[in-house]
C-alpha atoms as a PDB file:
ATOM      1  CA  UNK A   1      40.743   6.716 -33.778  1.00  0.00           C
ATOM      2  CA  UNK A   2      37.185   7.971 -34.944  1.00  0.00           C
ATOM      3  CA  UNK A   3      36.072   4.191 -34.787  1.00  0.00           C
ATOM      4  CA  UNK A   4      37.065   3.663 -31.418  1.00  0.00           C
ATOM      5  CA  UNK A   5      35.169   6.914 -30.116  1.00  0.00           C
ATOM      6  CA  UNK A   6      31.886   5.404 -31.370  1.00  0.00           C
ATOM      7  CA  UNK A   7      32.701   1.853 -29.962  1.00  0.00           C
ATOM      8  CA  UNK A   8      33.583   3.629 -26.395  1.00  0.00           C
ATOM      9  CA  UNK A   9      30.537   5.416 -26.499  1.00  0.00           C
ATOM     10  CA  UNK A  10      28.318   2.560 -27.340  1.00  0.00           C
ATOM     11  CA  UNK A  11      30.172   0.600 -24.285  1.00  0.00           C
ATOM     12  CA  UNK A  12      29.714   3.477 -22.112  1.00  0.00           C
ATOM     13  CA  UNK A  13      26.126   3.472 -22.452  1.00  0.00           C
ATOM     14  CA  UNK A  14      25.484   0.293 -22.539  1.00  0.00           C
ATOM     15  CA  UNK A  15      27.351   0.150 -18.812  1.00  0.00           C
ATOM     16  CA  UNK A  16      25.500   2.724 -17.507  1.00  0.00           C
ATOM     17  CA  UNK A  17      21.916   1.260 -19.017  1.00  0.00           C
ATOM     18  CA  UNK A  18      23.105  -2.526 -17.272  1.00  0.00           C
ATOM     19  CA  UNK A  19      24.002  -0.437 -13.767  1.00  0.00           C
ATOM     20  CA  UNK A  20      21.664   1.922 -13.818  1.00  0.00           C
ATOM     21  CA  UNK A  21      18.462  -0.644 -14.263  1.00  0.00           C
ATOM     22  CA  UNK A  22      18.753  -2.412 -10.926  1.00  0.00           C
ATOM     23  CA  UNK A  23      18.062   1.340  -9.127  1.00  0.00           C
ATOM     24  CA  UNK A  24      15.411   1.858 -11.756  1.00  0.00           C
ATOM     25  CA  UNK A  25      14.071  -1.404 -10.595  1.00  0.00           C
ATOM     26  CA  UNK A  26      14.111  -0.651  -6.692  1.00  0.00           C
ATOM     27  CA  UNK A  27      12.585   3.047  -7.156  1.00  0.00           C
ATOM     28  CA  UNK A  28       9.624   1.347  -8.972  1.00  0.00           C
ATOM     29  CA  UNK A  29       9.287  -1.319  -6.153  1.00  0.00           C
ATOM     30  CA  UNK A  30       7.416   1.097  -3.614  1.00  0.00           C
ATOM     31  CA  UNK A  31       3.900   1.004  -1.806  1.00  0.00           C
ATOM     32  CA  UNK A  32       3.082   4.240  -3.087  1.00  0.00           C
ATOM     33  CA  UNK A  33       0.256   4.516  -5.186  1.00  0.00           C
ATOM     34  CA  UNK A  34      -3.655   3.097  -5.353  1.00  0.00           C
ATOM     35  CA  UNK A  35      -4.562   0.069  -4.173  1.00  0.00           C
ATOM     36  CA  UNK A  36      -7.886  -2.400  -4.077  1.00  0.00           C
ATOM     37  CA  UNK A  37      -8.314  -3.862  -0.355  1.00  0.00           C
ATOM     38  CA  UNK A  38      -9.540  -7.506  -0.476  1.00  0.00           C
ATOM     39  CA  UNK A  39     -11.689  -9.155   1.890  1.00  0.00           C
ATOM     40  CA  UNK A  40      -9.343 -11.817   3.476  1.00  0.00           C
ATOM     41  CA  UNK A  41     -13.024 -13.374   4.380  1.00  0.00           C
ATOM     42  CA  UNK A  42     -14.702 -12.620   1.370  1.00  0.00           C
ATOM     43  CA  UNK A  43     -12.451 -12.465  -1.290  1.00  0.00           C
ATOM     44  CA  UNK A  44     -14.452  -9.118  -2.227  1.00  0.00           C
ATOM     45  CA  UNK A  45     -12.890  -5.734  -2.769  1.00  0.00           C
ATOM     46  CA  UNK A  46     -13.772  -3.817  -0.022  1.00  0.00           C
ATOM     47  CA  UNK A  47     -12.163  -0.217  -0.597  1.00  0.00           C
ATOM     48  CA  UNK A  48      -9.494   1.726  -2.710  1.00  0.00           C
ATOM     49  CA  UNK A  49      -6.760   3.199  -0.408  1.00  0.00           C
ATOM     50  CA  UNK A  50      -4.515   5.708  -1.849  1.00  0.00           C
ATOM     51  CA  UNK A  51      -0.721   5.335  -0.431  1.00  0.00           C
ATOM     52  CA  UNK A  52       1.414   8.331  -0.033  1.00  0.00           C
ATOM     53  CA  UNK A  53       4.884   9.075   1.128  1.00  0.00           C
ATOM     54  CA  UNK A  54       6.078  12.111   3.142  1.00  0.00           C
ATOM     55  CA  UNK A  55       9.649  12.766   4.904  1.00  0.00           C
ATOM     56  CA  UNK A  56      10.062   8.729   4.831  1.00  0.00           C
ATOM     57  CA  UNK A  57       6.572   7.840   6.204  1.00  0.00           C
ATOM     58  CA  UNK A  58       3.826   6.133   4.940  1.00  0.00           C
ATOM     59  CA  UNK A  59       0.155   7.002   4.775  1.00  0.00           C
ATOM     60  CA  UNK A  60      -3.136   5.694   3.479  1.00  0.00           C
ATOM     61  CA  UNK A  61      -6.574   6.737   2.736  1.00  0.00           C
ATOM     62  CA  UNK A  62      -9.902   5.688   1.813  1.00  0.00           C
ATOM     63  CA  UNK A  63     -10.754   7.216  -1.383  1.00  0.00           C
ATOM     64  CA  UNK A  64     -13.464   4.541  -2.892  1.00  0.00           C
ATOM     65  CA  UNK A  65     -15.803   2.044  -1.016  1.00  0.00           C
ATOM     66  CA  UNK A  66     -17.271  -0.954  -2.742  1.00  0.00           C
ATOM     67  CA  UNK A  67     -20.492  -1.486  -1.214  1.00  0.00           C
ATOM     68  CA  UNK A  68     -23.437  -3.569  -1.675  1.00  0.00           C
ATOM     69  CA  UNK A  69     -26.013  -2.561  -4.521  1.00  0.00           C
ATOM     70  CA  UNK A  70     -28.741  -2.350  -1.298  1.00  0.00           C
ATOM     71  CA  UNK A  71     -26.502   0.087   0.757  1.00  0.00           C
ATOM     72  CA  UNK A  72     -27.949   3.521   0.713  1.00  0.00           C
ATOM     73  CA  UNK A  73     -25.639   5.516   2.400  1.00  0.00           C
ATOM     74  CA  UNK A  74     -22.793   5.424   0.064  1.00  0.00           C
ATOM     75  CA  UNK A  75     -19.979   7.208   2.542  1.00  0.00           C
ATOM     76  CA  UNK A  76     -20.969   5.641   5.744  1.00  0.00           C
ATOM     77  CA  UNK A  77     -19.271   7.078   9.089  1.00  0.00           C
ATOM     78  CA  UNK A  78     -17.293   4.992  11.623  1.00  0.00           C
ATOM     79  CA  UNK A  79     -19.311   5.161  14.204  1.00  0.00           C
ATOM     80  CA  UNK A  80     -17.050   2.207  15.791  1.00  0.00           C
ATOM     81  CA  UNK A  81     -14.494   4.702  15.860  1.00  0.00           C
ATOM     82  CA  UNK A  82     -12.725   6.384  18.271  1.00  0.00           C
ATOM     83  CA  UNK A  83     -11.301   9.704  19.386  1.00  0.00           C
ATOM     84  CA  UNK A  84     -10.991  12.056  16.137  1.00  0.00           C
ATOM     85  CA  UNK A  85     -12.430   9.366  13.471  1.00  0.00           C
ATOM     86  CA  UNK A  86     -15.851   9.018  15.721  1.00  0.00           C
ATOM     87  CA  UNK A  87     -18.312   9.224  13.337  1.00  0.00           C
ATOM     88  CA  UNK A  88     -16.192  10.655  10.799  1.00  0.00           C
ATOM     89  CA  UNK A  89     -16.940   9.577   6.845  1.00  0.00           C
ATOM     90  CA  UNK A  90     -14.870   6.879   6.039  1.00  0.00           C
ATOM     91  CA  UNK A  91     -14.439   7.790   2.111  1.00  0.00           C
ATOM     92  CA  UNK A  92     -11.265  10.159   2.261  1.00  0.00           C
ATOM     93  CA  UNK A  93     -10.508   8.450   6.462  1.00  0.00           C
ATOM     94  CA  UNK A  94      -6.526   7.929   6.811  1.00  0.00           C
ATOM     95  CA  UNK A  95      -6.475   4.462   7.965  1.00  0.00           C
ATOM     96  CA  UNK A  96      -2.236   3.397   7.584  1.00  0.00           C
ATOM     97  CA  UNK A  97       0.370   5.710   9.206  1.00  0.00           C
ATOM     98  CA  UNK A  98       3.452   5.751  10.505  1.00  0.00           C
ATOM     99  CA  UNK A  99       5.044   2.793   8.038  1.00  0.00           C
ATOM    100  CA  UNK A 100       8.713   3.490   7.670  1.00  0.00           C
ATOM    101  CA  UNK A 101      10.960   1.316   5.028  1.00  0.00           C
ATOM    102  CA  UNK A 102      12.329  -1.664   7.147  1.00  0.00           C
ATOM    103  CA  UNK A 103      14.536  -3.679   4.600  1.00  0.00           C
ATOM    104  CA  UNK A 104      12.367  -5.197   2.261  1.00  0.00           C
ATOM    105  CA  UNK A 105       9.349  -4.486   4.805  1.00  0.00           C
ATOM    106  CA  UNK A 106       7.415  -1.344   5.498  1.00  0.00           C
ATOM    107  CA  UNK A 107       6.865  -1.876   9.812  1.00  0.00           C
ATOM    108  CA  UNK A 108       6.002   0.497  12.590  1.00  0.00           C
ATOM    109  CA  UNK A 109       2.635   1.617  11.662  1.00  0.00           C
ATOM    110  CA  UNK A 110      -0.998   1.798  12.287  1.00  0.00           C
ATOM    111  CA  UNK A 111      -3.937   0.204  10.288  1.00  0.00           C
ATOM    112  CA  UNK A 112      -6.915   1.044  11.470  1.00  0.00           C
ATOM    113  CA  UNK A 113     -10.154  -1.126  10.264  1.00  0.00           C
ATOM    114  CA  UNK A 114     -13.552   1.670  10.297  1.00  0.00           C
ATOM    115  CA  UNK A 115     -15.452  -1.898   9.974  1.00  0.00           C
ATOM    116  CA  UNK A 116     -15.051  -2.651  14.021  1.00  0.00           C
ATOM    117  CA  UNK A 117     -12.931   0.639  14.750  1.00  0.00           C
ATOM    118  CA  UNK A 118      -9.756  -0.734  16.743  1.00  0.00           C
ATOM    119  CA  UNK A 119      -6.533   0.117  15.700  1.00  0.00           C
ATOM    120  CA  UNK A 120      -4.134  -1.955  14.855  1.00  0.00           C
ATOM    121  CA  UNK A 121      -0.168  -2.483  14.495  1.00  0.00           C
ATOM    122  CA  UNK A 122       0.463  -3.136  11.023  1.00  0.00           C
ATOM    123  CA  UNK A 123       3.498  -3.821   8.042  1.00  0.00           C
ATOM    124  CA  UNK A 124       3.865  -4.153   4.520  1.00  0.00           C
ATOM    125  CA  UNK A 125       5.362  -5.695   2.413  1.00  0.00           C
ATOM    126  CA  UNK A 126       5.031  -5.502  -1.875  1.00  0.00           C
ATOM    127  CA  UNK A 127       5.466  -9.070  -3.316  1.00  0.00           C
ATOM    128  CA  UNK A 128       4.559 -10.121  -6.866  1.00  0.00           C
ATOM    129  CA  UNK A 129       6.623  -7.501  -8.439  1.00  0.00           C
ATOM    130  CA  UNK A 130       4.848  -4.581  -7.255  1.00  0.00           C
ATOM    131  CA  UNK A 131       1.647  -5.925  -8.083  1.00  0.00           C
ATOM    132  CA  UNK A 132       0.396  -7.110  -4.714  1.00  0.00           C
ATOM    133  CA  UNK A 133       0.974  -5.400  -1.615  1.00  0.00           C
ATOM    134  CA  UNK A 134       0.839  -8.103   1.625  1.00  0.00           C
ATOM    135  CA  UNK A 135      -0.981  -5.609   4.878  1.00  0.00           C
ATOM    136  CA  UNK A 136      -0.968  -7.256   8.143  1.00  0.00           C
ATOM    137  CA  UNK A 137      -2.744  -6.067  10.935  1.00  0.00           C
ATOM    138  CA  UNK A 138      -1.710  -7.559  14.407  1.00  0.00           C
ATOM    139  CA  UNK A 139      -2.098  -6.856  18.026  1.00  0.00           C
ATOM    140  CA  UNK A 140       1.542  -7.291  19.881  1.00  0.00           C
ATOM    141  CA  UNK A 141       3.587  -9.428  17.158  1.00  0.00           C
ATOM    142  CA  UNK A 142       3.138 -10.121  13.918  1.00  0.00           C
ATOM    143  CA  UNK A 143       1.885 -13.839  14.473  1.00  0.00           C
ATOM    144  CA  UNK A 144      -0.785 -12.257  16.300  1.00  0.00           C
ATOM    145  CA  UNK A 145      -2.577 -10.814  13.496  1.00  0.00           C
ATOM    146  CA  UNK A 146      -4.014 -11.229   9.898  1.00  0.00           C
ATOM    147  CA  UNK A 147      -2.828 -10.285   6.601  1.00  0.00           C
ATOM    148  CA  UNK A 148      -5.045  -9.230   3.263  1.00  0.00           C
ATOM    149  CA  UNK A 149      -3.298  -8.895   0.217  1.00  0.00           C
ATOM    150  CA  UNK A 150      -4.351  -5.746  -2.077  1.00  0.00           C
ATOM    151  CA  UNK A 151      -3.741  -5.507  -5.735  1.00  0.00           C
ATOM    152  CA  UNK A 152      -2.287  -2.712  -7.470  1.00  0.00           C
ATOM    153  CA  UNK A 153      -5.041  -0.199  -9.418  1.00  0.00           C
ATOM    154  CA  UNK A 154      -2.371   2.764 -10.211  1.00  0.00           C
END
C-alpha cells in the first residue's frame, strides 16, 4: 500500500503537468505585450507599440519612435490627423482599438497610421510562436490592404 500512494501521486502529477501544458501554451500565445513596428517598405523599425487588453478588447500605443539621427523634434505631432489626434504627439498616441479574439485572429479593429493620418480597418494575428505578430491594415476587406509584421520586444 505505501508504494502505490507514491506511484499514484507521481501519475497524478504527471497527468495534470501533460493536460495542463496545452492551456499554459494558449495563455502565453496572446498579442499583449511590446512590440517593434517594421517598415513593410523599409524594413526599418519604425515605433514600439505597447498592446494591452481590457474587458476582451485590444489596444495599442506608441510608446517609442525610431527616428532618423537628423530629426530634431523627437515626439513629432500628427498633424495628418484627424478629429481628437489633430496635432496630438504621437509618442504615447493609441493607434489599434477595438481588436476582439476571432479564432486564431484578433479582427474588428482600427489601426490608425500618424504617418498619412487615415484610419484604417485592421487584424492580427501572432505567428512564429508568439514571436511575430502579422498587423494588417485594409480599407473594406482584408485583400484590400497591407500587412507589416512586428517582432516581439517584451
Amino acid at each position: 500500500m505505501k508504494k502505490t500512494v507514491p506511484l499514484v501521486l507521481s501519475v497524478l502529477s504527471a497527468f495534470i503537468a501533460l493536460t495542463g501544458m496545452p492551456l499554459l501554451a494558449q495563455a502565453e500565445e496572446s498579442p499583449v505585450g511590446l512590440w517593434k513596428s517594421i517598415d513593410d517598405k523599409s524594413g526599418k523599425p519604425k515605433a514600439l507599440i505597447r498592446i494591452t487588453e481590457t474587458a476582451g478588447e485590444l489596444q495599442g500605443k506608441i510608446e517609442k519612435l525610431f527616428l532618423e539621427a537628423d530629426v530634431t523634434d523627437k515626439n513629432p505631432k500628427c498633424d495628418k490627423c484627424e478629429g481628437a489626434n489633430k496635432d496630438q504627439p504621437i509618442v504615447g498616441m493609441t493607434i489599434l482599438s477595438g481588436l476582439k479574439k476571432d479564432g486564431d485572429e484578433y479582427t474588428g479593429g482600427k489601426i490608425l497610421d500618424p504617418g498619412n493620418g487615415k484610419l484604417y480597418s485592421s487584424k492580427l494575428s501572432i505567428v512564429e510562436n508568439n514571436k511575430k505578430l502579422n498587423v494588417r491594415g485594409y480599407i473594406g476587406a482584408p485583400m484590400f490592404g497591407r500587412t507589416q509584421t512586428w517582432l516581439r520586444e517584451q
